[in-house]
Backbone as a chain_set.jsonl record, in Angstrom:
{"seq": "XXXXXXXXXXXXXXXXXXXXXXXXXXXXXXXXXXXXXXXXXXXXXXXXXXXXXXXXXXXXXXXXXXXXXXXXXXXXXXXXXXXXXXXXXXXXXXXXXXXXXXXXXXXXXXXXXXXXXXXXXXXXXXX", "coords": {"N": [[-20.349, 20.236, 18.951], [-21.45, 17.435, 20.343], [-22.118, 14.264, 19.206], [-24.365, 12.215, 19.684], [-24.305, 9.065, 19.03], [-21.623, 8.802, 19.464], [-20.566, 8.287, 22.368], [-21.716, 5.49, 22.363], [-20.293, 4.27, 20.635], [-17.86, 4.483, 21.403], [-17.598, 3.002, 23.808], [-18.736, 0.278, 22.38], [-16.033, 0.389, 21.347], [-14.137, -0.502, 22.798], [-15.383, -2.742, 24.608], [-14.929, -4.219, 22.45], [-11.674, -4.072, 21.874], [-11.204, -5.25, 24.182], [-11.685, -7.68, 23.918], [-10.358, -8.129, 22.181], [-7.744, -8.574, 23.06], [-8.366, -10.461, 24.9], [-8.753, -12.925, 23.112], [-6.32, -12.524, 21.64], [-4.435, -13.141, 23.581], [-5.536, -15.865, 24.487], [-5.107, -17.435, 21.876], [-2.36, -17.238, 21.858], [-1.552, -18.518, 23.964], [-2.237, -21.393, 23.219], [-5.029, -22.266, 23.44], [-7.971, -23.49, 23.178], [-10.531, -22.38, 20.653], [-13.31, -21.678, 21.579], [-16.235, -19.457, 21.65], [-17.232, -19.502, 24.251], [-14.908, -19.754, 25.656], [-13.19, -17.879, 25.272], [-15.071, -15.941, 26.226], [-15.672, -15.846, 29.134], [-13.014, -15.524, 29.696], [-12.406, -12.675, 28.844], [-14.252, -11.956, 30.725], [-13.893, -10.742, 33.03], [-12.407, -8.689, 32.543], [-13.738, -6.952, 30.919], [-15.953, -6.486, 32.975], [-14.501, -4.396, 34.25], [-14.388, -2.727, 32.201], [-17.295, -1.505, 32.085], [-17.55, -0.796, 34.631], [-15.535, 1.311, 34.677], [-16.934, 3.151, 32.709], [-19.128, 4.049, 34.325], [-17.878, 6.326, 35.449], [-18.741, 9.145, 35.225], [-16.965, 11.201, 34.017], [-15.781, 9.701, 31.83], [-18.129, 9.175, 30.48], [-18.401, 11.694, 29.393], [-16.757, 12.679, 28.115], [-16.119, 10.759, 26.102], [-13.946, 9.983, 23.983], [-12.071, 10.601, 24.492], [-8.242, 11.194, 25.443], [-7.694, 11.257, 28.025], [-9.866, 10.26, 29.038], [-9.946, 7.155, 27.947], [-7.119, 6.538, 29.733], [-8.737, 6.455, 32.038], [-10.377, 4.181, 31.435], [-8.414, 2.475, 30.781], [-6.763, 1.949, 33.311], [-9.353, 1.165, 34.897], [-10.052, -1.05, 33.76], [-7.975, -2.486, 33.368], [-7.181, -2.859, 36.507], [-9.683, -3.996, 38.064], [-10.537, -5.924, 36.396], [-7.457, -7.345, 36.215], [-7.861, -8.075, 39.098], [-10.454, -9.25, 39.98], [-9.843, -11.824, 38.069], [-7.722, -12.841, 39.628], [-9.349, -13.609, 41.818], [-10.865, -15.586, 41.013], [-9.177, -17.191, 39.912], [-7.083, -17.331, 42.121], [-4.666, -16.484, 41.795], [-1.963, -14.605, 40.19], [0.071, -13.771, 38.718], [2.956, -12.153, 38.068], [4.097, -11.14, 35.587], [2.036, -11.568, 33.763], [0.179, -9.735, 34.598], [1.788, -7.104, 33.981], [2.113, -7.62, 31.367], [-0.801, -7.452, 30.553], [-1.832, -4.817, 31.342], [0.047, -3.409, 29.432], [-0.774, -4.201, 26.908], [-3.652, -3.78, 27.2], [-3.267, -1.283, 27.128], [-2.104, -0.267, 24.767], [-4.261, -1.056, 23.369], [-6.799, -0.22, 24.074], [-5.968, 3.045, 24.413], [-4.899, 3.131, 22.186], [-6.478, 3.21, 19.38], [-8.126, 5.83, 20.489], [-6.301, 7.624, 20.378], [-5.919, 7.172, 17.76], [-8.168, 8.064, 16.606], [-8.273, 10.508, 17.782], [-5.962, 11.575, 16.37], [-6.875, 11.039, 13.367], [-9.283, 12.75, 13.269], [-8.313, 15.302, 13.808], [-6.722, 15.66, 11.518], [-9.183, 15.324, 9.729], [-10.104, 17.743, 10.156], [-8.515, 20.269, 9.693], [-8.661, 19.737, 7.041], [-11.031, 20.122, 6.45], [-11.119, 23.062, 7.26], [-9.205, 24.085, 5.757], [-10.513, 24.608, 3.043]], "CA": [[-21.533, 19.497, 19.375], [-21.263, 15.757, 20.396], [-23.32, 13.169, 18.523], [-25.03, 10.649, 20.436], [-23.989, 7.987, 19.4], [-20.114, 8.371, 19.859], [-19.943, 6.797, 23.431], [-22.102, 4.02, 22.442], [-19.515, 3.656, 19.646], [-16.737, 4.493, 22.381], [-17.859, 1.558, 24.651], [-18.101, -0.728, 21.499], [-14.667, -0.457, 20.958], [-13.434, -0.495, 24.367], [-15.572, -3.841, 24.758], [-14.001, -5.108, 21.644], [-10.036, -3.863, 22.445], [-11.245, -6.237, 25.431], [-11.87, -8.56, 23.32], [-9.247, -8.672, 20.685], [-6.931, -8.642, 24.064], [-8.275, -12.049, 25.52], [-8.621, -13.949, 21.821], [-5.245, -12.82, 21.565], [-3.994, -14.081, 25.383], [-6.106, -17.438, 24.384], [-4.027, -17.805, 21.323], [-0.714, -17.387, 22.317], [-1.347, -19.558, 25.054], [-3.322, -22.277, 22.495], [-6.173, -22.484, 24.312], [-9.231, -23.707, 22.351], [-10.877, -20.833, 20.149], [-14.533, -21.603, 21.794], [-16.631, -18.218, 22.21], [-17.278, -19.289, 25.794], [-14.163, -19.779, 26.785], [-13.67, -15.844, 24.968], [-16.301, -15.032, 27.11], [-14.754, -16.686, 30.293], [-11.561, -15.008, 29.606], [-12.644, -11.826, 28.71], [-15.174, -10.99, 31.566], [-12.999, -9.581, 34.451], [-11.994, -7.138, 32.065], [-15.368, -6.489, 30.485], [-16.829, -5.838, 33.706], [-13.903, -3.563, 34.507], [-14.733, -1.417, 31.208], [-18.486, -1.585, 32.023], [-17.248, -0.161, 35.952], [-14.81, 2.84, 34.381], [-17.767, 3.74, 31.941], [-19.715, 4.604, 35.065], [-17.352, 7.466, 35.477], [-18.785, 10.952, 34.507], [-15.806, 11.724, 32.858], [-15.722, 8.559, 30.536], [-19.391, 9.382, 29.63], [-18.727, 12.81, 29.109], [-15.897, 12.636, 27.248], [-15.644, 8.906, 25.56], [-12.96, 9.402, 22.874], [-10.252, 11.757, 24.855], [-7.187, 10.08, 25.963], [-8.356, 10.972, 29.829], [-11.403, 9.039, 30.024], [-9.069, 6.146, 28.292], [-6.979, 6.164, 30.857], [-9.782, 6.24, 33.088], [-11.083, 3.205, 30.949], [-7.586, 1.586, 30.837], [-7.107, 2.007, 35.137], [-10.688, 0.457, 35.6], [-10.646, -2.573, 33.025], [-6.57, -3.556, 34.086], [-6.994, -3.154, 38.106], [-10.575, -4.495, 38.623], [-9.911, -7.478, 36.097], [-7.012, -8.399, 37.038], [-8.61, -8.419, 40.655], [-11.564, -10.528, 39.662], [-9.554, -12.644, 37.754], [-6.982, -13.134, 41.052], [-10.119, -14.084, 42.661], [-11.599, -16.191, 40.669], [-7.736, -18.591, 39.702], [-6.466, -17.896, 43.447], [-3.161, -16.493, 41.761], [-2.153, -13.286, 39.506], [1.546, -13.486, 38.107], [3.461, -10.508, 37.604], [4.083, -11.342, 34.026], [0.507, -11.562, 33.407], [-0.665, -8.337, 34.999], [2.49, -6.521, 33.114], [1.479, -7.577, 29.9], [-2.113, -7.184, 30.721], [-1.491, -3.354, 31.689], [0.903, -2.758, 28.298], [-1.787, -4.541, 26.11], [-4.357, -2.778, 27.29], [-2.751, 0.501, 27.257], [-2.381, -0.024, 23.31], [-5.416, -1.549, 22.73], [-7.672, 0.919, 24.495], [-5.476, 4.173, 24.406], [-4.261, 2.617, 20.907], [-7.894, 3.33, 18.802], [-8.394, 6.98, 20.872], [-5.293, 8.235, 19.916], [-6.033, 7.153, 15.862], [-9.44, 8.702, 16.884], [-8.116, 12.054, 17.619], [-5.49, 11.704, 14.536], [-7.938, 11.622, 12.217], [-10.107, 13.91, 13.523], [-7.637, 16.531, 13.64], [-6.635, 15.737, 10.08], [-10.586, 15.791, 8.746], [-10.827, 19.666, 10.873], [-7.347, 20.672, 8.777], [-8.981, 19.924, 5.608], [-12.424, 21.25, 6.139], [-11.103, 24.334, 7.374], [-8.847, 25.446, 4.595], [-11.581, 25.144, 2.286]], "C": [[-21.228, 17.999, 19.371], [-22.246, 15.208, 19.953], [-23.501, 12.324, 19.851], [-24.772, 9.376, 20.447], [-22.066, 7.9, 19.461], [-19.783, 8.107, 20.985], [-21.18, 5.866, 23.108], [-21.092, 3.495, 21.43], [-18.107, 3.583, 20.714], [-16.763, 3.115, 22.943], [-17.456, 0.389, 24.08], [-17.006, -0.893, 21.301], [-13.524, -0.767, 21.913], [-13.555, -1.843, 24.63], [-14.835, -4.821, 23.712], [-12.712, -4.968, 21.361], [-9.956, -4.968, 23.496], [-11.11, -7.63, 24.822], [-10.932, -9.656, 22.35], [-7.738, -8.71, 22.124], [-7.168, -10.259, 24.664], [-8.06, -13.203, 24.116], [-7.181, -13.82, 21.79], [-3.766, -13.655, 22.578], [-4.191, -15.782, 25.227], [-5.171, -18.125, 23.353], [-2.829, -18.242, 21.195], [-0.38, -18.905, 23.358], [-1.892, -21.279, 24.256], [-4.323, -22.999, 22.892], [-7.602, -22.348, 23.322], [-10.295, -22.148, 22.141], [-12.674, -21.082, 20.632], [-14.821, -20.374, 22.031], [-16.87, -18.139, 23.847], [-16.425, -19.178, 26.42], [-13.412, -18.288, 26.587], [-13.877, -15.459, 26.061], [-15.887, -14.823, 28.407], [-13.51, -16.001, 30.444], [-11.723, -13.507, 29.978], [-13.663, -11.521, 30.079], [-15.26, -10.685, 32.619], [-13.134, -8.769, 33.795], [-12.857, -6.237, 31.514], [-15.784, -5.727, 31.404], [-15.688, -4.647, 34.395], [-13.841, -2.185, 33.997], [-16.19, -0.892, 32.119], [-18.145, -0.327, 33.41], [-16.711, 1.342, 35.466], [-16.018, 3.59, 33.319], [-18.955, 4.405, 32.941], [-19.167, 5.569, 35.435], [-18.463, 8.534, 34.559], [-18.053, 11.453, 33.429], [-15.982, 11.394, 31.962], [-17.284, 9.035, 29.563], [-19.444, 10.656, 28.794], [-17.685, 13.326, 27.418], [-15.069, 11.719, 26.659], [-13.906, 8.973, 25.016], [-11.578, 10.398, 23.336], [-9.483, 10.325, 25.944], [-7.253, 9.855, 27.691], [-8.809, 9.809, 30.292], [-10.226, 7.685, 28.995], [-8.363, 5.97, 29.377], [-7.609, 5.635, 31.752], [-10.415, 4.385, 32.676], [-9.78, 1.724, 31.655], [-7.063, 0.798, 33.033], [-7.885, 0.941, 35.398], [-10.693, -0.721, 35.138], [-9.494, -3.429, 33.477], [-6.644, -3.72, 35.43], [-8.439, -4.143, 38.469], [-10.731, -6.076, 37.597], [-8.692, -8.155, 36.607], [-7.325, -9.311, 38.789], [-9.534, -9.552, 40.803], [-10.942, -11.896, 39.044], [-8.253, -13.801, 39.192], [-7.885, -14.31, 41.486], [-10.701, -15.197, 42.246], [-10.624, -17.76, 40.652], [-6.756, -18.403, 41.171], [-5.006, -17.552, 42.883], [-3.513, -15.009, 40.761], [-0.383, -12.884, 39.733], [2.084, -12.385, 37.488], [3.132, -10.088, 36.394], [2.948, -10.749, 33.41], [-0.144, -10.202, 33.859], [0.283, -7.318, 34.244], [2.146, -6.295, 31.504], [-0.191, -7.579, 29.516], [-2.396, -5.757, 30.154], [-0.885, -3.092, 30.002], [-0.093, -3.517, 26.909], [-3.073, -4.197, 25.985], [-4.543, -1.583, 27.015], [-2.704, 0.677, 25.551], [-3.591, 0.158, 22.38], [-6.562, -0.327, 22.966], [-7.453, 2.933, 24.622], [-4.801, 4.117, 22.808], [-5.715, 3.88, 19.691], [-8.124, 4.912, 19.436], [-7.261, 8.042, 20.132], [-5.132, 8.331, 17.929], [-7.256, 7.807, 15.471], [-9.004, 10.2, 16.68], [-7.271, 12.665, 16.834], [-5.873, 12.035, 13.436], [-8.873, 12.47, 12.269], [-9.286, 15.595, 13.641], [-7.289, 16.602, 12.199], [-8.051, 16.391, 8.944], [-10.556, 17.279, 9.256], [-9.382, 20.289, 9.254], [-8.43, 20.66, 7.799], [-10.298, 20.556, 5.189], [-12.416, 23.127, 6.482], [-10.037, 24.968, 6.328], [-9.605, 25.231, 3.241], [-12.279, 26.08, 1.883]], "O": [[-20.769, 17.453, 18.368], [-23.358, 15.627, 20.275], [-22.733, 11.97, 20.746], [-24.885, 8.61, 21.404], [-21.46, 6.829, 19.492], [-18.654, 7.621, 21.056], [-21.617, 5.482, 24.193], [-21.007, 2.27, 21.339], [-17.408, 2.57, 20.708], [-16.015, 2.217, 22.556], [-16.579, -0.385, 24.463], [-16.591, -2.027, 21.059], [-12.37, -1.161, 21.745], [-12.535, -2.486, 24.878], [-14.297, -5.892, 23.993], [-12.342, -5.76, 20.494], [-8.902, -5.559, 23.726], [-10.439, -8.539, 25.31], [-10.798, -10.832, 22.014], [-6.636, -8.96, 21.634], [-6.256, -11.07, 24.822], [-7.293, -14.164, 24.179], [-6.577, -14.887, 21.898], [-2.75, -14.315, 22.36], [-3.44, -16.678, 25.613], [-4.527, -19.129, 23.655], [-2.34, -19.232, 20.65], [0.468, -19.793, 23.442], [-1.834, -22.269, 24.985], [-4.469, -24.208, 22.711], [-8.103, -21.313, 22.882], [-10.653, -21.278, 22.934], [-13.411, -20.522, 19.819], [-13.928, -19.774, 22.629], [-16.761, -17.137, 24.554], [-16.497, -18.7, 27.552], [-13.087, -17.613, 27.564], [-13.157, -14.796, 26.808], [-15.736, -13.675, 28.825], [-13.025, -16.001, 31.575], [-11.346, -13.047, 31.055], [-13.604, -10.31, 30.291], [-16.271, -10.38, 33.251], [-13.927, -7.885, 34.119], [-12.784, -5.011, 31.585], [-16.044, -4.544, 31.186], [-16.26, -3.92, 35.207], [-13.551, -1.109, 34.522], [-16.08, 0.124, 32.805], [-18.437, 0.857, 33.24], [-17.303, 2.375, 35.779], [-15.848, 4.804, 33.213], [-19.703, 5.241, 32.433], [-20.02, 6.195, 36.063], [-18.768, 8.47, 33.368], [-18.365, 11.943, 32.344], [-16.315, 12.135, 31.037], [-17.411, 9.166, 28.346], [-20.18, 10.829, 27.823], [-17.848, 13.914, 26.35], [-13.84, 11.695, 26.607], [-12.954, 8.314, 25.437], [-10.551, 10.747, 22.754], [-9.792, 9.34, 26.614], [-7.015, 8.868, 28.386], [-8.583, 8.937, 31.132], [-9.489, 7.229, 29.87], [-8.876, 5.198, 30.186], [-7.304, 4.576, 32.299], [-10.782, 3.579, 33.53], [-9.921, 0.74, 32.381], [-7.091, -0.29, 33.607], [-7.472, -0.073, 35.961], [-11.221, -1.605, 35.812], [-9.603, -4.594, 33.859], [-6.168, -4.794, 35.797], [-8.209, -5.097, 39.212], [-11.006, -7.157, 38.117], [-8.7, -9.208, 37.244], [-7.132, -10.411, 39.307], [-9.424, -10.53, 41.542], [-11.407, -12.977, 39.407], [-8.15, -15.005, 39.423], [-7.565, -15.496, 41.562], [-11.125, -15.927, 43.142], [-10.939, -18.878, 41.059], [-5.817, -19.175, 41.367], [-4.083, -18.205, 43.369], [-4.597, -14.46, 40.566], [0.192, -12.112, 40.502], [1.645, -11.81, 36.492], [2.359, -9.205, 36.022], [2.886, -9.726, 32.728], [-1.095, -9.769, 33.208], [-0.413, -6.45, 33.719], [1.991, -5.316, 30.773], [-0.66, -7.692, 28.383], [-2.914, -5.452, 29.08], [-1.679, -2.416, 29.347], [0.19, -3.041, 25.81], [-3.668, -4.249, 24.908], [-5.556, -0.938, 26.741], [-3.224, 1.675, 25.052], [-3.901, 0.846, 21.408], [-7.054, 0.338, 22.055], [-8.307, 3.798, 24.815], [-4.232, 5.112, 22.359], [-5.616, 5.084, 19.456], [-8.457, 5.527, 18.424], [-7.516, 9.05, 19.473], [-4.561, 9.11, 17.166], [-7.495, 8.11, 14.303], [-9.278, 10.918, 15.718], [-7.392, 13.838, 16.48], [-5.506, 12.925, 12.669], [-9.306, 12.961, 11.226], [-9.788, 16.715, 13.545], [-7.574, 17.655, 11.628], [-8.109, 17.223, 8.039], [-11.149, 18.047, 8.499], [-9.652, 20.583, 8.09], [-9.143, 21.662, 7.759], [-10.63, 21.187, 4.186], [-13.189, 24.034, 6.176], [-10.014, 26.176, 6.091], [-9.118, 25.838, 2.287], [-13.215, 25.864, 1.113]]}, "num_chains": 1, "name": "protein.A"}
């Protein structure tokens, strides 16, 4: 039986993998720690989650490594796109390590998801 609230908890951490992905981009680069410019950074890729969460799939099945994918697909192609559009450029580099920072971040957390959840079933079932 699925709880209810595990894709609103899915989403949350999808939006904040997004998150801990641009603070860390802003960093590296030393680009002033303002929340707007966060915000600013982060919200190609935001609205890229927000887009793959309109999937069926993703809704149906938040925390499987699928609908990541599905998540990871929608938040790396339609941000970097928006972001293209927005700076008029979109460097290999930058979409490489976009894609492989993503792929941790958002397929990272699903995968420690279904770790431990296979571990808690183990132990309640040889009880």
């Amino acid at each position: 039986m699925r709880r209810p609230r595990i894709p609103v908890l899915a989403l949350v951490a999808d939006a904040v993998a997004v998150l801990v992905f641009a603070a860390i981009g802003r960093a590296s680069h030393e680009e002033a720690g303002s929340v707007v410019g966060l915000l600013g950074t982060a919200a190609p890729f935001l609205v890229g989650v927000v887009a793959a969460w309109a999937s069926p799939w993703v809704r149906a099945h938040p925390v499987g490594i699928r609908a990541g994918g599905l998540v990871l697909a929608g938040t790396a192609v339609l941000g970097l796109l928006l972001r293209a559009a927005f700076t008029g450029r979109l460097p290999l580099s930058f979409a490489i390590v976009t894609v492989v920072s993503l792929a941790v971040l958002l397929l990272g957390w699903r995968g420690i998801a279904a770790l431990t959840s296979r571990l808690s079933h183990r132990r309640t079932s040889v009880r």
